[in-house]
Coordinates of C-alpha atoms and ligand atoms in Angstrom, one line a residue:
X1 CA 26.8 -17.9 -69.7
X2 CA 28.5 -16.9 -72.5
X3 CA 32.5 -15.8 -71.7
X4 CA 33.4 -12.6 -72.9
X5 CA 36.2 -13.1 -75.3
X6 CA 33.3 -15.3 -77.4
X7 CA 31.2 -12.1 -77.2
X8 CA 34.0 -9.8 -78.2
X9 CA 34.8 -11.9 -81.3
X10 CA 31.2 -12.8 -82.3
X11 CA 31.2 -8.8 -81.8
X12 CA 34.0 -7.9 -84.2
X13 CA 33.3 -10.6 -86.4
X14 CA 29.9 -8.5 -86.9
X15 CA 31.2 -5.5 -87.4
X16 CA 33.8 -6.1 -89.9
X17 CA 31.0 -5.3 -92.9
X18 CA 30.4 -2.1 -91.1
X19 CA 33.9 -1.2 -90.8
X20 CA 33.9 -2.1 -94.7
X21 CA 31.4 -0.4 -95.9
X22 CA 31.9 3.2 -94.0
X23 CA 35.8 2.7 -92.6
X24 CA 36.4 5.4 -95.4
X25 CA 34.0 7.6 -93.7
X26 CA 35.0 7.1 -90.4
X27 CA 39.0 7.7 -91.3
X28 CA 37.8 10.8 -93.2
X29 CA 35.4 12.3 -91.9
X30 CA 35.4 15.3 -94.8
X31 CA 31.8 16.6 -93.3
X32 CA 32.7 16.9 -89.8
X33 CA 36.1 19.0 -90.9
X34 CA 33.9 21.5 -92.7
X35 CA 32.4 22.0 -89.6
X36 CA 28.6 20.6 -90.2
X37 CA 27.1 17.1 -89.2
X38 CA 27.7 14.3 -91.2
X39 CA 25.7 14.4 -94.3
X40 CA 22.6 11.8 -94.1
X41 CA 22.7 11.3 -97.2
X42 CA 26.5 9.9 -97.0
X43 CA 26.2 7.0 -95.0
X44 CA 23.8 4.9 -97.1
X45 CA 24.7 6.5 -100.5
X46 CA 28.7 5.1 -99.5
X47 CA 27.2 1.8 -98.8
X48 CA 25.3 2.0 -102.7
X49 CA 28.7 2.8 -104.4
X50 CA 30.6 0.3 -102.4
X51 CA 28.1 -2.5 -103.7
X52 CA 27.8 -1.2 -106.6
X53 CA 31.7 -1.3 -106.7
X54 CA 32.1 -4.9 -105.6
X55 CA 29.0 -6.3 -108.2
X56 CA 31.3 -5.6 -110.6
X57 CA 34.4 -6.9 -108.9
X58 CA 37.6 -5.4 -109.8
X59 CA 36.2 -2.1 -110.7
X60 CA 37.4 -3.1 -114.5
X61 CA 34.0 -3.2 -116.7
X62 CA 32.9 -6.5 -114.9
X63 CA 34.8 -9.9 -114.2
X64 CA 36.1 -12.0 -116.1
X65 CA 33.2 -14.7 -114.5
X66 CA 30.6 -12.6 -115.3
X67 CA 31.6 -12.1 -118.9
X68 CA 32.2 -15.8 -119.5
X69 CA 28.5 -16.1 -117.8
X70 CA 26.9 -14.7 -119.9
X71 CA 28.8 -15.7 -123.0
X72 CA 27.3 -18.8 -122.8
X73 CA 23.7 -17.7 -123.2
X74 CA 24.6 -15.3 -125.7
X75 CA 23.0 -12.0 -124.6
X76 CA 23.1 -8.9 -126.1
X77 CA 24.2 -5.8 -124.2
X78 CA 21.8 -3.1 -122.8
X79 CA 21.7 0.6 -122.4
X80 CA 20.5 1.5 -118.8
X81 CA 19.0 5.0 -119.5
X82 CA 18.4 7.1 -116.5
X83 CA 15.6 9.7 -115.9
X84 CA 17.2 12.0 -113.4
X85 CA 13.9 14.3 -113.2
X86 CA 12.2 16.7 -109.9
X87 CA 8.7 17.2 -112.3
X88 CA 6.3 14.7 -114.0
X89 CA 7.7 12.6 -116.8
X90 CA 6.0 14.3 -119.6
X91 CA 7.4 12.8 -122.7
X92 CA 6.8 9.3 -121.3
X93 CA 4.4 8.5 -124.3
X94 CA 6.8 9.3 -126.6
X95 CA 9.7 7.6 -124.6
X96 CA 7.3 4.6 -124.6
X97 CA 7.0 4.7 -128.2
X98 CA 10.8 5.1 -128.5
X99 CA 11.4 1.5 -126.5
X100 CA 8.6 -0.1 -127.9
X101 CA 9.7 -3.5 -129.2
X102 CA 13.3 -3.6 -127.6
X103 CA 12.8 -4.7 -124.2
X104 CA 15.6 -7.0 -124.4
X105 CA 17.9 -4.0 -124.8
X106 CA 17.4 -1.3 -121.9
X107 CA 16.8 -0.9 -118.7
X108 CA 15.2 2.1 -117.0
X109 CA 15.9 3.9 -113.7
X110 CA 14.5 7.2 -112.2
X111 CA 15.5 9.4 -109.6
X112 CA 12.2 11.7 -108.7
X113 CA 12.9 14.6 -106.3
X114 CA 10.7 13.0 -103.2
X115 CA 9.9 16.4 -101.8
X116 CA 7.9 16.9 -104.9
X117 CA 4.8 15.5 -106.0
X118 CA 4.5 13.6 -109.5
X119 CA 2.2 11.3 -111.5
X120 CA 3.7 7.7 -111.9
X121 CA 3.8 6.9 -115.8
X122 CA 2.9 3.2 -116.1
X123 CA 4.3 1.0 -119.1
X124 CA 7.8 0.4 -119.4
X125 CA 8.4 2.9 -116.3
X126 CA 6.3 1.4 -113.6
X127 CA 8.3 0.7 -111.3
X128 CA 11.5 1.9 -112.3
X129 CA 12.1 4.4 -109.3
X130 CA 15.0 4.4 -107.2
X131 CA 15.8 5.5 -104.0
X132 CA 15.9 9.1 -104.9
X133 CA 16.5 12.0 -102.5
X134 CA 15.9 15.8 -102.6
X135 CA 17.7 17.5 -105.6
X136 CA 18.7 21.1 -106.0
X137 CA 19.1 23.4 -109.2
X138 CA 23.1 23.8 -109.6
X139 CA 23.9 21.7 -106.1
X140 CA 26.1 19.1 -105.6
X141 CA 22.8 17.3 -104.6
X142 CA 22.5 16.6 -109.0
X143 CA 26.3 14.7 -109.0
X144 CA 25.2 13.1 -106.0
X145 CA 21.7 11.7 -108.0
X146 CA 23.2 10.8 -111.0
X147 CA 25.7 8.6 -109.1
X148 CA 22.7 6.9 -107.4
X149 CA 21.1 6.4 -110.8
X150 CA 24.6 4.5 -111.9
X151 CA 25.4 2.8 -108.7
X152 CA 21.5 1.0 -108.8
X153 CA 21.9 0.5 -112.7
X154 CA 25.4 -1.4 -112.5
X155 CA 24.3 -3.5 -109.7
X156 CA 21.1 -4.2 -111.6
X157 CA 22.1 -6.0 -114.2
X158 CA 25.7 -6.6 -115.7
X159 CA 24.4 -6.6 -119.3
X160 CA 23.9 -2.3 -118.7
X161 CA 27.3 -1.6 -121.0
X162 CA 26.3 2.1 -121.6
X163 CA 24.3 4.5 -119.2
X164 CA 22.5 7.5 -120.6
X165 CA 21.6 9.9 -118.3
X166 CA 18.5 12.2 -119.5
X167 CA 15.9 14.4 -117.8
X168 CA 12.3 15.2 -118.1
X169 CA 12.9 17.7 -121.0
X170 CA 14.9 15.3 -123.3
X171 CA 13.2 13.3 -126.2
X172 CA 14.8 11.6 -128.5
X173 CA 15.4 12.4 -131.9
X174 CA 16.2 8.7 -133.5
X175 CA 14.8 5.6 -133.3
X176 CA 15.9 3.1 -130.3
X177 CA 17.7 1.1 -133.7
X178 CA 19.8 3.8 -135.0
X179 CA 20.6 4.6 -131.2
X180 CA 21.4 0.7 -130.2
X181 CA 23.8 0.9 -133.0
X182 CA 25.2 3.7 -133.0
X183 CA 26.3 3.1 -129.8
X184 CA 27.4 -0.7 -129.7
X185 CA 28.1 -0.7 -133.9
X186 CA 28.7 -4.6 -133.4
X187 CA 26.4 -6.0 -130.6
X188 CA 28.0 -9.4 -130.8
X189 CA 31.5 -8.1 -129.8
X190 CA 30.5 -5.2 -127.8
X191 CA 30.4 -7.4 -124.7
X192 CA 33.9 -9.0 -124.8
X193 CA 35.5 -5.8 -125.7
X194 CA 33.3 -3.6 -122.8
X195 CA 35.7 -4.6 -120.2
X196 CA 39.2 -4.2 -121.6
X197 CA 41.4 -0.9 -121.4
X198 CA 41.8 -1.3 -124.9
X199 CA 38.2 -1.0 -125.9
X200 CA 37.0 0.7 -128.9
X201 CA 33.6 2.0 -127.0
X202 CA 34.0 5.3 -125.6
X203 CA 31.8 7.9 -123.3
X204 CA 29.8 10.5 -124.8
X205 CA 30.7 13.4 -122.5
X206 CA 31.5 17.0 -123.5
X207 CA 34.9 18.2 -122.3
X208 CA 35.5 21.9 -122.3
X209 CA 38.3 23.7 -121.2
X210 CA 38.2 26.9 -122.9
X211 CA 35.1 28.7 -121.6
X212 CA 34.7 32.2 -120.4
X213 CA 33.8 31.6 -117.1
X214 CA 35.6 28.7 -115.9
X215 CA 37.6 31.0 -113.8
X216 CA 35.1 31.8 -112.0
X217 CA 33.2 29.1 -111.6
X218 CA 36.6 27.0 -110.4
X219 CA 37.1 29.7 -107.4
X220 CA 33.4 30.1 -106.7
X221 CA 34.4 28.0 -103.1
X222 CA 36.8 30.2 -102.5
X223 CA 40.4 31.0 -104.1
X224 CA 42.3 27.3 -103.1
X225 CA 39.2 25.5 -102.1
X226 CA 39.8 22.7 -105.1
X227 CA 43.4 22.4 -104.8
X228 CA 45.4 20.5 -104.5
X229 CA 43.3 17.8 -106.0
X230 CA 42.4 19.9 -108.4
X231 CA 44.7 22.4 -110.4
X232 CA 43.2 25.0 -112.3
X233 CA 44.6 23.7 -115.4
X234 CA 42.3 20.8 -115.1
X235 CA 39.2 21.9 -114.3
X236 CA 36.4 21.2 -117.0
X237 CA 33.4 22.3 -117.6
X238 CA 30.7 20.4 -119.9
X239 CA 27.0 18.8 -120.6
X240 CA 25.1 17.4 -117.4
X241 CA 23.7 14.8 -119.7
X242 CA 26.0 12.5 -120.6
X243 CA 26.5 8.3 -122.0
X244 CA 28.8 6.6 -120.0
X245 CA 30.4 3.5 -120.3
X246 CA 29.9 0.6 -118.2
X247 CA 34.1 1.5 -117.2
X248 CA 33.7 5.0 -116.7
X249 CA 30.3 4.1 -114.9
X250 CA 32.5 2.3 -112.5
X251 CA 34.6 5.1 -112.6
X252 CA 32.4 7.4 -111.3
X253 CA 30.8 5.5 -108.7
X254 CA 34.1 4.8 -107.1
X255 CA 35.6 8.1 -106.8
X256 CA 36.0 10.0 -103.6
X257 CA 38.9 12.5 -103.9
X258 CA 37.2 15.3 -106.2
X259 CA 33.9 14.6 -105.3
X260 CA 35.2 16.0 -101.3
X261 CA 36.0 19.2 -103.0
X262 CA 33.2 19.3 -105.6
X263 CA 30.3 18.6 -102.7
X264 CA 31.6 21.8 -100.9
X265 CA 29.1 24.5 -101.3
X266 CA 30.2 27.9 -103.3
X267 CA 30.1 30.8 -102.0
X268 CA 30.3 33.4 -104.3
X269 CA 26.9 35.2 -105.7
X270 CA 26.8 33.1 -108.9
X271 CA 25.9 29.9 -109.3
X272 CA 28.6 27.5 -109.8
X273 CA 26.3 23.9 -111.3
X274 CA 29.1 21.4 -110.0
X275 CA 27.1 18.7 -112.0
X276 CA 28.7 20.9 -115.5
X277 CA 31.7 20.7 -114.0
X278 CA 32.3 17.4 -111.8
X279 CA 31.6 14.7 -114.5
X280 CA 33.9 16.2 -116.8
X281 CA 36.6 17.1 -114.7
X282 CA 36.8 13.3 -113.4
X283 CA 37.0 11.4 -116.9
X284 CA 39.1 14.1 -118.4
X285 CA 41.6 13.3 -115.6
X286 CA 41.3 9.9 -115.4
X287 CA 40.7 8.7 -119.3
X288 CA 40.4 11.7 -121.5
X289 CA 41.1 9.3 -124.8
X290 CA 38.4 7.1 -123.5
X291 CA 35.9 10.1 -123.8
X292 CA 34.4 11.6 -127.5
X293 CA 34.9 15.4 -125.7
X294 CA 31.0 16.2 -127.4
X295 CA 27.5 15.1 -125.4
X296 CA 25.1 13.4 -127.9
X297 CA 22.7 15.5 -126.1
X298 CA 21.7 18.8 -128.5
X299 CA 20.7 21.7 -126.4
X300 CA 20.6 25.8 -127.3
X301 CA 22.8 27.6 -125.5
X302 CA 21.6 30.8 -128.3
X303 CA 20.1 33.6 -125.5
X304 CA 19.8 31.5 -122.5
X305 CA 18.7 33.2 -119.8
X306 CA 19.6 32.7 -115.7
X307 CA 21.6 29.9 -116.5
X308 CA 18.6 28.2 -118.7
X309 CA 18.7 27.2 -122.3
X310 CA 16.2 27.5 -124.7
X311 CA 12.9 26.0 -123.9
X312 CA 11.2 24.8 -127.3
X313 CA 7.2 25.5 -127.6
X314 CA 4.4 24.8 -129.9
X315 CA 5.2 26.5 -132.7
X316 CA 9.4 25.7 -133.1
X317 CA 8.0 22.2 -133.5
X318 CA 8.4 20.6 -137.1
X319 CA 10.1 17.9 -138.6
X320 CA 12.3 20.5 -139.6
X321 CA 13.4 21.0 -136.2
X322 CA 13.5 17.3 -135.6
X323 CA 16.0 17.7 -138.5
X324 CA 18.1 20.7 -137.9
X325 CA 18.6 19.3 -133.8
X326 CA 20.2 16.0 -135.2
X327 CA 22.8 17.9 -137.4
X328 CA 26.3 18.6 -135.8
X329 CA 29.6 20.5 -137.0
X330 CA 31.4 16.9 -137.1
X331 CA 30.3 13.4 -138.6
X332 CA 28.2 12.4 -135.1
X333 CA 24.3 12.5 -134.9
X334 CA 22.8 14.0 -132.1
X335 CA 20.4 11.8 -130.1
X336 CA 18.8 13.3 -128.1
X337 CA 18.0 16.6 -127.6
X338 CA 16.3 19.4 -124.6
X339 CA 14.6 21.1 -123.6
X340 CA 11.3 21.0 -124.8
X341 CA 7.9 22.6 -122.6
X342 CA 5.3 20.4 -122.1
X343 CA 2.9 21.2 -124.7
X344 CA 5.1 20.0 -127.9
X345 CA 4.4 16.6 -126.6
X346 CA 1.2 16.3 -128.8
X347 CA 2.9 17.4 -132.2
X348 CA 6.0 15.1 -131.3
X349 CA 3.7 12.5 -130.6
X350 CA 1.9 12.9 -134.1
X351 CA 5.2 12.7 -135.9
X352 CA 6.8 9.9 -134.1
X353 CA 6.6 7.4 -136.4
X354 CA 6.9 9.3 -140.0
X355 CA 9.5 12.0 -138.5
X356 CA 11.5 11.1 -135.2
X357 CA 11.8 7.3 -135.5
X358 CA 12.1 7.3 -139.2
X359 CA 15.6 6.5 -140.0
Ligands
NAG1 C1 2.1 16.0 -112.0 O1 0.9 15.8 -112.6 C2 -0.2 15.7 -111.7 C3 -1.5 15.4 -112.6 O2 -1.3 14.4 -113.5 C4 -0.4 17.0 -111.0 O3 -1.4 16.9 -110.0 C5 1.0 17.3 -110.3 O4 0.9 18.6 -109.7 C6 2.1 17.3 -111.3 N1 3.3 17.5 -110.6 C7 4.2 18.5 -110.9 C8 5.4 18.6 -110.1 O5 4.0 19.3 -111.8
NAG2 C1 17.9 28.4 -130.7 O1 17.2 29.3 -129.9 C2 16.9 30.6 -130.5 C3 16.2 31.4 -129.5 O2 16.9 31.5 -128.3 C4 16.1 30.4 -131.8 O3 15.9 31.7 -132.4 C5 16.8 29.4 -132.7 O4 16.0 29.2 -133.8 C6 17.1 28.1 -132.0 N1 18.0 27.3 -132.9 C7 17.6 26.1 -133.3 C8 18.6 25.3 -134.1 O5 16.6 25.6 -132.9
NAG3 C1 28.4 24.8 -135.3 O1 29.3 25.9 -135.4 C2 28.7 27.2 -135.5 C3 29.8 28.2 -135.7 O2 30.9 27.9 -134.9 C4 27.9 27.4 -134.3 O3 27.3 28.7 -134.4 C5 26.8 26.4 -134.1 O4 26.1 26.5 -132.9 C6 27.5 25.0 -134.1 N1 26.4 24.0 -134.1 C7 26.5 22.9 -133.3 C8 25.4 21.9 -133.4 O5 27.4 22.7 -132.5

């Protein structure tokens, strides 16, 4: 027989992983306060971030080791790029096309609504699927899935430096070059400097602070509901679609104060879309130098409707569109741009390679 002070260390011994991984949970137990279970989805998405955390040791970029790793085999950094989608991937052909010849330099991760019911696109996306779970229009279920998309890209691979998050309407409006360096200008530095406070890369990520309903939207939980974590005064609104840093990536993945206030559901009659107004709130308070303030993403906000921006059909589509999407009011390119309904993928298709990838 085994004596029991064996068992009881053996036992603790066990547990001490557990206690790691979810001792946050169990000292803070945010969903049980607010009077419901605790969240399924907590338990196991906590246990993502915190290895997504530790992969990356620190919570700086990466570790020194890794960095020295992978100096000596002289890799180039990648841009994860992550499909955060509830429909079929429509532009897959023309993402496809887009990657074509660069495998070296991306990776690619989906999150699919499970609760709904998609074609699989083969070629570079076969199987690229995370573990996705249900996602809601203007929920804090979105935050949540763009977390898991970054979480499962950083532990991936540690050559990820930037993370794009797109959806099922985006296409691009470069070519995967122009993209590569506009983002990483000089590849062969880019790694060494990713990690450093002092780095020259920065996040893509619109920060706005001035818009007419941010009132509204900040006391849609309720009058005090965000403080004091978060004062009025620093509430931001911006893009969902954004291009992170492998830092702010980190970032992101790691926090837990805001995201207690921001998964609280609102309660007033308009909707509120959290994911416009988490993302932005967080790197604005945390590294708001380390952030361009605009989204890379285009989108037309001109008479959008129920919350929705313009969807572009068959006949918008020309090269002058292609065009006029990339142009901004400052010296940055657009590159990408949404939404666009399914049937423009033929006539984007046909002017891939003279139009959209030309540059
Ligand atoms: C995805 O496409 C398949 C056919 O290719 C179709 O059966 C299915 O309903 C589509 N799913 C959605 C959510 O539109
Ligand atoms: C933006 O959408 C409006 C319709 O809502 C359209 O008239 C306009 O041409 C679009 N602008 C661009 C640059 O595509
Ligand atoms: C540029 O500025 C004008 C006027 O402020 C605005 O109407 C237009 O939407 C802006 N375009 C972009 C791409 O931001």
């Amino acid at each position: 027989m085994f004596s029991s002070p064996i068992i009881v260390c053996f036992t603790l011994f066990l547990s001490l992983p557990i206690v790691y991984f979810f001792a946050p949970e169990i000292l803070f137990p945010d969903n049980l306060r607010f009077g419901s279970t605790i969240a399924d989805d907590d338990l196991d998405d906590l246990a993502l971030f915190h290895r997504a955390v530790a992969s990356v040791g620190g919570g700086a970029g990466h570790s020194i080791s890794t960095v020295s790793r992978l100096a000596t085999k002289n890799p180039k950094p990648k841009i994860a790029f992550l499909f955060l989608t509830n429909s079929n991937l429509t532009f897959a052909p023309l993402w496809e096309k887009f990657f074509h010849g660069n495998q070296k330099l991306f990776n690619i991760y989906i999150h699919s609504d499970p609760s709904v019911s998609i074609t699989a696109p083969g070629g570079v996306f076969s199987h690229r699927f995370i573990r996705s779970k249900s996602t809601q229009r203007a929920s804090p279920t979105l935050i949540s899935a763009a977390r898991r998309l970054l979480a499962t890209a950083l532990i991936d691979d540690p050559l990820n430096q930037y993370f794009a998050l797109v959806s099922q309407h985006c296409i691009p409006l470069h070519s995967f070059r122009f993209v590569y360096r506009y983002l990483f200008k000089d590849s062969v530095t880019a790694l060494a400097n990713f990690g450093s406070e002092k780095s020259q890369y920065r996040s893509f990520i619109e920060i706005l602070s001035e818009e007419p309903n941010l009132f509204d939207r900040y006391v849609a939980r309720g009058e005090t509901a965000m403080l004091p974590e978060v004062p009025f005064e620093q509430f931001r609104v911006g893009s969902q679609f954004f291009i992170l840093t492998r830092r702010h990536a980190v970032v992101v993945v790691k926090e837990r104060k805001l995201w207690r206030k921001f998964k609280l559901p609102c309660v007033s009659e308009e909707p509120c879309y959290p994911e416009e107004h988490y993302f932005p709130t967080l790197l604005s308070m945390e590294d708001p130098d380390g952030c361009s303030h605009f989204t890379l993403t285009r989108v037309n906000w001109t008479a959008c409707w129920d919350g929705h921006p313009h969807l572009y059909t068959l006949p918008e589509v020309s090269p002058e569109l292609v065009y006029q999407l990339r142009k901004s009011n400052s010296s940055y390119s657009h590159l990408f741009a949404r939404k666009f309904s399914p049937e423009t993928l033929t006539p984007l298709i046909d002017m891939a390679d003279d139009v959209i990838f030309r540059d």
